[in-house]
Coordinates of C-alpha atoms in Angstrom, one line a residue:
X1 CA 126.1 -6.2 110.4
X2 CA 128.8 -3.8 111.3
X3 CA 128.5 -0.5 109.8
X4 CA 130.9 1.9 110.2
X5 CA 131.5 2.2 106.3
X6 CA 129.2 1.7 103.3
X7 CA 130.7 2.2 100.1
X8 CA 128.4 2.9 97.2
X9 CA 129.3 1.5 94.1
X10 CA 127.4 1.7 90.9
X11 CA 125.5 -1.5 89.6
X12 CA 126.5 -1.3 86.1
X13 CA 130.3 -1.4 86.8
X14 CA 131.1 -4.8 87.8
X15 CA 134.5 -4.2 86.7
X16 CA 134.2 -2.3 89.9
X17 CA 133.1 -4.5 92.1
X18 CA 136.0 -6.3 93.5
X19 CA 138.0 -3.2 94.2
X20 CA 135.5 -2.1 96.4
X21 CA 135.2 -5.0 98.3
X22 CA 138.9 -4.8 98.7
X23 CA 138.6 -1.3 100.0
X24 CA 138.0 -1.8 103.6
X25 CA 134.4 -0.9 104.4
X26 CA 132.3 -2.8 106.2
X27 CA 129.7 -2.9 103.2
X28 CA 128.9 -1.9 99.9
X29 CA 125.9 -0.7 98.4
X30 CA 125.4 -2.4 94.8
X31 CA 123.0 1.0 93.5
X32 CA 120.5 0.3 90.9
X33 CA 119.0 4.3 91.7
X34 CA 120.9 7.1 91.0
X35 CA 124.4 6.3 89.8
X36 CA 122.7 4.2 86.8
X37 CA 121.3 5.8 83.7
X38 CA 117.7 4.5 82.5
X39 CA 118.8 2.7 79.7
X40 CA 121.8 1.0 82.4
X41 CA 119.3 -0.5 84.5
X42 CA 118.9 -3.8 82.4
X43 CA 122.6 -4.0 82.7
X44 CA 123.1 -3.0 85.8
X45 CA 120.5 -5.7 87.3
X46 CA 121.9 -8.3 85.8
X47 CA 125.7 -7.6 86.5
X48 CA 124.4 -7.3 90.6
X49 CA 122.4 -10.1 90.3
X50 CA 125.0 -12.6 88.9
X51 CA 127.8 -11.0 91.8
X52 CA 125.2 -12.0 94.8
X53 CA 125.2 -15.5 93.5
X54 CA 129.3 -15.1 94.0
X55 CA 130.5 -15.4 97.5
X56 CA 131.6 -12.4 99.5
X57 CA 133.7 -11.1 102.4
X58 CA 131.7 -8.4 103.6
X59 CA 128.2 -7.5 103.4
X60 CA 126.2 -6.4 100.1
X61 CA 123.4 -4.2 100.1
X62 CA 121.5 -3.4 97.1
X63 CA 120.2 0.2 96.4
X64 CA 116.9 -0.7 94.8
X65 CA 114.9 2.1 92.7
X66 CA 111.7 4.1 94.3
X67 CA 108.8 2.0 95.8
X68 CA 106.3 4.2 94.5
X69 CA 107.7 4.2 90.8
X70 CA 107.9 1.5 87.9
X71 CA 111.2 0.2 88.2
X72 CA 111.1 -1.0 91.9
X73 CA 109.5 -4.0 90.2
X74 CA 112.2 -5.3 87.9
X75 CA 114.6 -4.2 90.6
X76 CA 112.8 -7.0 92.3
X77 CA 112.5 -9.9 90.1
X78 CA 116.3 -9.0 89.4
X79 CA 116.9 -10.4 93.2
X80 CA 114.3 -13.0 93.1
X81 CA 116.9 -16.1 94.4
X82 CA 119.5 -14.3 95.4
X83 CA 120.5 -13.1 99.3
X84 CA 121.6 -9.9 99.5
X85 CA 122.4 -8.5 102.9
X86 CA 120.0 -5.8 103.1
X87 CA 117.8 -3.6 101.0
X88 CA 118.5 0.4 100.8
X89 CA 115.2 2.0 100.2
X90 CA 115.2 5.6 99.0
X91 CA 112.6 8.2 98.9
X92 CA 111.2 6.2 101.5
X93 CA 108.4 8.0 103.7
X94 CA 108.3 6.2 107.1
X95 CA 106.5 3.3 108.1
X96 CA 104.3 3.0 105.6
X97 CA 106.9 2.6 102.9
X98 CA 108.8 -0.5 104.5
X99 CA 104.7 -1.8 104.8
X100 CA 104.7 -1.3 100.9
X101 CA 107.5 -3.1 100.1
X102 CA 107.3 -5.7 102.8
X103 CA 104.2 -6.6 100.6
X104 CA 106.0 -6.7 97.6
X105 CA 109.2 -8.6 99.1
X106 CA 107.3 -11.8 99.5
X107 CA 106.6 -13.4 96.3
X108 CA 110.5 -12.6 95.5
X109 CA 111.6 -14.7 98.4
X110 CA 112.7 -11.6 100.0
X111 CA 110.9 -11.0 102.8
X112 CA 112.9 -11.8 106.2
X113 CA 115.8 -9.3 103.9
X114 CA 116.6 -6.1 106.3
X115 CA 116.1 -2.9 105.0
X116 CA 117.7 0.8 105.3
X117 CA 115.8 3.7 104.3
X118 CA 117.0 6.9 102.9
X119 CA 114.6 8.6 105.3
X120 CA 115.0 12.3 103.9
X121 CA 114.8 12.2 100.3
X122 CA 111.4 13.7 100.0
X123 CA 109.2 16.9 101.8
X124 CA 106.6 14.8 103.4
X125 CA 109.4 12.1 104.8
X126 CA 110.7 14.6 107.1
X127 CA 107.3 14.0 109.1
X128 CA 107.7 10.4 108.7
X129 CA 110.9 10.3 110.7
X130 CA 109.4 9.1 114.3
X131 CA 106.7 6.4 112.2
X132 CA 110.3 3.9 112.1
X133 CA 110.1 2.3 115.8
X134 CA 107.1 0.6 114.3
X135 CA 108.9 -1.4 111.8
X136 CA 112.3 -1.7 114.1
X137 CA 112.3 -5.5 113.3
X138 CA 112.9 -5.1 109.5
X139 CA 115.4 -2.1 109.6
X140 CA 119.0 -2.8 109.8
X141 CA 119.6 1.4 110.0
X142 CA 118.5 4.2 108.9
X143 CA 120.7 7.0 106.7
X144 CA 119.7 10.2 105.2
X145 CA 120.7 12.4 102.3
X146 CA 121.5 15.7 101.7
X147 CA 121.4 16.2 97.6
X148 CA 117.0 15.3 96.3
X149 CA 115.7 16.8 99.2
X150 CA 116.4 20.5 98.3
X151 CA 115.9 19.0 94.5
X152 CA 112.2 18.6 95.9
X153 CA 111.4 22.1 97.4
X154 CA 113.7 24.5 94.6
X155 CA 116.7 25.2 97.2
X156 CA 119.9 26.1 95.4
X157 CA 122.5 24.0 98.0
X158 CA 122.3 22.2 100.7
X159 CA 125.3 23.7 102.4
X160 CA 127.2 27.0 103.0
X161 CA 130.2 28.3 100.8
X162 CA 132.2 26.8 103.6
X163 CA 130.5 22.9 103.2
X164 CA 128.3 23.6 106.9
X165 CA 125.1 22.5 106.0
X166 CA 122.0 25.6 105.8
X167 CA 119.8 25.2 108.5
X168 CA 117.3 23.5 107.1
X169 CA 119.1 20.3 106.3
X170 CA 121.4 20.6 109.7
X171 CA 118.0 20.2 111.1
X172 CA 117.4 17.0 109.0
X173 CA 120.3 15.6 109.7
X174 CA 119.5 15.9 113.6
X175 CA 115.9 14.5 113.0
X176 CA 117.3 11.4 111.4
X177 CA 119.9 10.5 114.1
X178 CA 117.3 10.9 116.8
X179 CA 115.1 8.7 114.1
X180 CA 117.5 6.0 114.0
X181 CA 118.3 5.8 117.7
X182 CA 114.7 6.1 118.6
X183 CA 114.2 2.8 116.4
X184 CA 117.1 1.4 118.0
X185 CA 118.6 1.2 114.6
X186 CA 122.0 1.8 113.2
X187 CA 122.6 6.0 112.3
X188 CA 124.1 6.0 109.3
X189 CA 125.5 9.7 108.2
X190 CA 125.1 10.7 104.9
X191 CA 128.3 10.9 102.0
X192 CA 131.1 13.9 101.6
X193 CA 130.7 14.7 97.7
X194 CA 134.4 15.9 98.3
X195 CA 136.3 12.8 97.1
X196 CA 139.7 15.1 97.3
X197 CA 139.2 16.8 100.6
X198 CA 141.0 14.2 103.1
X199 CA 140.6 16.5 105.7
X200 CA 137.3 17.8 105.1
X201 CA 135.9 14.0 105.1
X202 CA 137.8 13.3 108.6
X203 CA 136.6 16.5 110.5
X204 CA 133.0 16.0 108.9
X205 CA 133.6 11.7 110.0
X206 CA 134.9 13.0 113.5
X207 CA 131.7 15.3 113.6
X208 CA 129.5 12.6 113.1
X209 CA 130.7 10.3 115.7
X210 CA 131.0 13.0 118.5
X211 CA 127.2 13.5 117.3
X212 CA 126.2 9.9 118.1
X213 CA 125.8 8.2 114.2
X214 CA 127.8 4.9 114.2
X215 CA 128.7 5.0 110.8
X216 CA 128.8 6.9 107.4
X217 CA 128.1 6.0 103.5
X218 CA 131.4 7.0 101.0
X219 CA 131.5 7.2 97.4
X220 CA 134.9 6.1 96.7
X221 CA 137.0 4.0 98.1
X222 CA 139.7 6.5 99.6
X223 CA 137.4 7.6 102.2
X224 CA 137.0 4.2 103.6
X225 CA 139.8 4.3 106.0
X226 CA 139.3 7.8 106.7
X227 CA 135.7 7.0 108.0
X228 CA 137.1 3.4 109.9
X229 CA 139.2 5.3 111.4
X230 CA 136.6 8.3 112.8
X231 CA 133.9 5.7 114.0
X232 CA 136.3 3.5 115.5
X233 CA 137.4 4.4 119.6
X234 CA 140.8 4.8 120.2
X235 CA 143.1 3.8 122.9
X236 CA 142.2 6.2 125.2
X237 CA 138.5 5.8 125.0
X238 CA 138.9 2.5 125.2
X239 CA 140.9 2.7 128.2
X240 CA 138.9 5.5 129.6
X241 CA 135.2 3.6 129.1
X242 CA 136.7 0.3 130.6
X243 CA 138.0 2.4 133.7
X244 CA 134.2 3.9 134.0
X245 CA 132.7 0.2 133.7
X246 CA 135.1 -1.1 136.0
X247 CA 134.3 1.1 138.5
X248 CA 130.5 0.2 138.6
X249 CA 131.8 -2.9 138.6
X250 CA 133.6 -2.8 142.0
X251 CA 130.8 -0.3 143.0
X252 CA 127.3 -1.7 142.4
X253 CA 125.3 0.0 144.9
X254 CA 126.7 3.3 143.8
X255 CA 124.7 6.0 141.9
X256 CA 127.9 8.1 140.7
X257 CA 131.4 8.1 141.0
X258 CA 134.2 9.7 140.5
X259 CA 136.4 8.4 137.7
X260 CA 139.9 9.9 137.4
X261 CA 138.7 13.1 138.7
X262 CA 135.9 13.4 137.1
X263 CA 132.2 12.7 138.0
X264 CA 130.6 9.8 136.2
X265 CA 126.6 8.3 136.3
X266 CA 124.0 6.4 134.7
X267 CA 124.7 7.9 131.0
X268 CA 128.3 7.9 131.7
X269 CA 128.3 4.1 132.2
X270 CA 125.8 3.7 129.1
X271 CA 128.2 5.5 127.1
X272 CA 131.4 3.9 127.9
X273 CA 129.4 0.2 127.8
X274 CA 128.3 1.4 124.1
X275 CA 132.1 2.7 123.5
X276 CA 133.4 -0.9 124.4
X277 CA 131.1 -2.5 122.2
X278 CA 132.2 -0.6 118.9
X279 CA 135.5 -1.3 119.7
X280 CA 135.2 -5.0 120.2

């Protein structure tokens, strides 16, 4: 799957549905967790249920509620026969979670379904972050959020007056990414609340990408092309990684090499091979 843009969309507004397919991004999330009341979920499961058995132009992923609760299991049934692209898990705690589920997947005809954690949702899953390698094979990313985690421990924000995140969730954003590209697994940056702020979501998209995540979750569909746009290399990256890969290329006994002036190696050539891939 290619996942530069995940659009959440609440399960209990299928009016919604088609609109955000039409937005753009590369996949939505069909939630059954947060963005549905308690006495939605019935709905909510059934309106998701009866749009996977429609077909689709881009990848659907379904937001299921906690493992280690008691609707996980009617989030279930509500999928038994259907093929949904992937599985997000939240408040999930490392390997041992995607073990738990796996074990419930398999009398739902779910099993070989990928999943993608919400890896930071919780105290204890911050310590849990370097258990995903072991489960690379069922992961199709991994993602984080900034908004239960200081819920958990009685923080007031999550971020500074001016939107920077406080140290203590900077850091868990940094312990995801190198999570996910430990696991070899998509990194998948967390949403901007800010629905309005154009810029804010493009310097915070443009941040993310410089960082190394490959894509980004949104919560309307506005920010779709905002966020294409960020994770996607331009022309002149393009142009520039092909030059460094070309070079090699001509040059395969060579260690390093100087590239338009500048000096390239090993990671250089790793990047601009990774560059060229997004962009095809």
């Amino acid at each position: 799957m290619k996942l530069r843009s995940l659009l959440f969309v609440p399960g209990d507004r299928p009016d919604r549905f088609a609109k955000a397919a039409a937005s753009g991004a590369d996949a939505l999330i069909l939630d059954l967790e947060d963005a549905v009341a308690a006495s939605a979920k019935d709905t909510a499961r059934a309106a998701v249920r009866a749009w996977l058995g429609e077909g689709a132009s881009l990848p659907r992923i379904v937001r299921i509620n906690p493992v280690d609760g008691p609707l996980a299991a009617a989030d279930l049934a509500a999928l038994t026969g259907t093929r949904p692209d992937a599985i997000m898990v939240p408040k999930a705690e490392g390997a041992a979670t995607i073990a738990t589920l796996d074990a419930l997947l398999g009398p739902h005809g779910l099993a070989d379904i990928p999943l993608l954690p919400i890896a930071t949702e919780t105290p204890a899953a911050i310590f849990h972050l370097g258990s995903y390698g072991a489960v690379t094979h069922r992961l199709a990313g991994l993602t984080w959020g900034a908004e239960d985690l200081p819920a958990a421990i009685g923080a007031a924000t999550s971020r500074e007056d001016d939107g920077r995140y406080t140290a203590p969730y900077e850091l868990t954003r940094s312990l995801t990414l190198f999570g996910a590209h430990a696991a070899g697994v998509a990194a998948i940056d967390t949403v901007y609340p800010a629905i309005r702020d154009e810029a804010g979501l493009a310097a915070y998209a443009a941040r993310a990408a410089r960082d190394g995540f490959t894509g980004m979750m949104a919560l309307h569909p506005a920010q779709v092309a905002t966020i294409n746009a960020a994770f996607t290399p331009d022309a002149q990256a393009i142009a520039r990684a092909q030059a460094i890969v070309d070079a090699f290329a001509a040059n395969p006994g060579a260690g390093a090499l100087q590239v338009d002036g500048r000096m390239v190696d090993a990671p250089h050539l790793k990047q601009a091979r990774r560059i060229l891939a997004l962009a095809s």
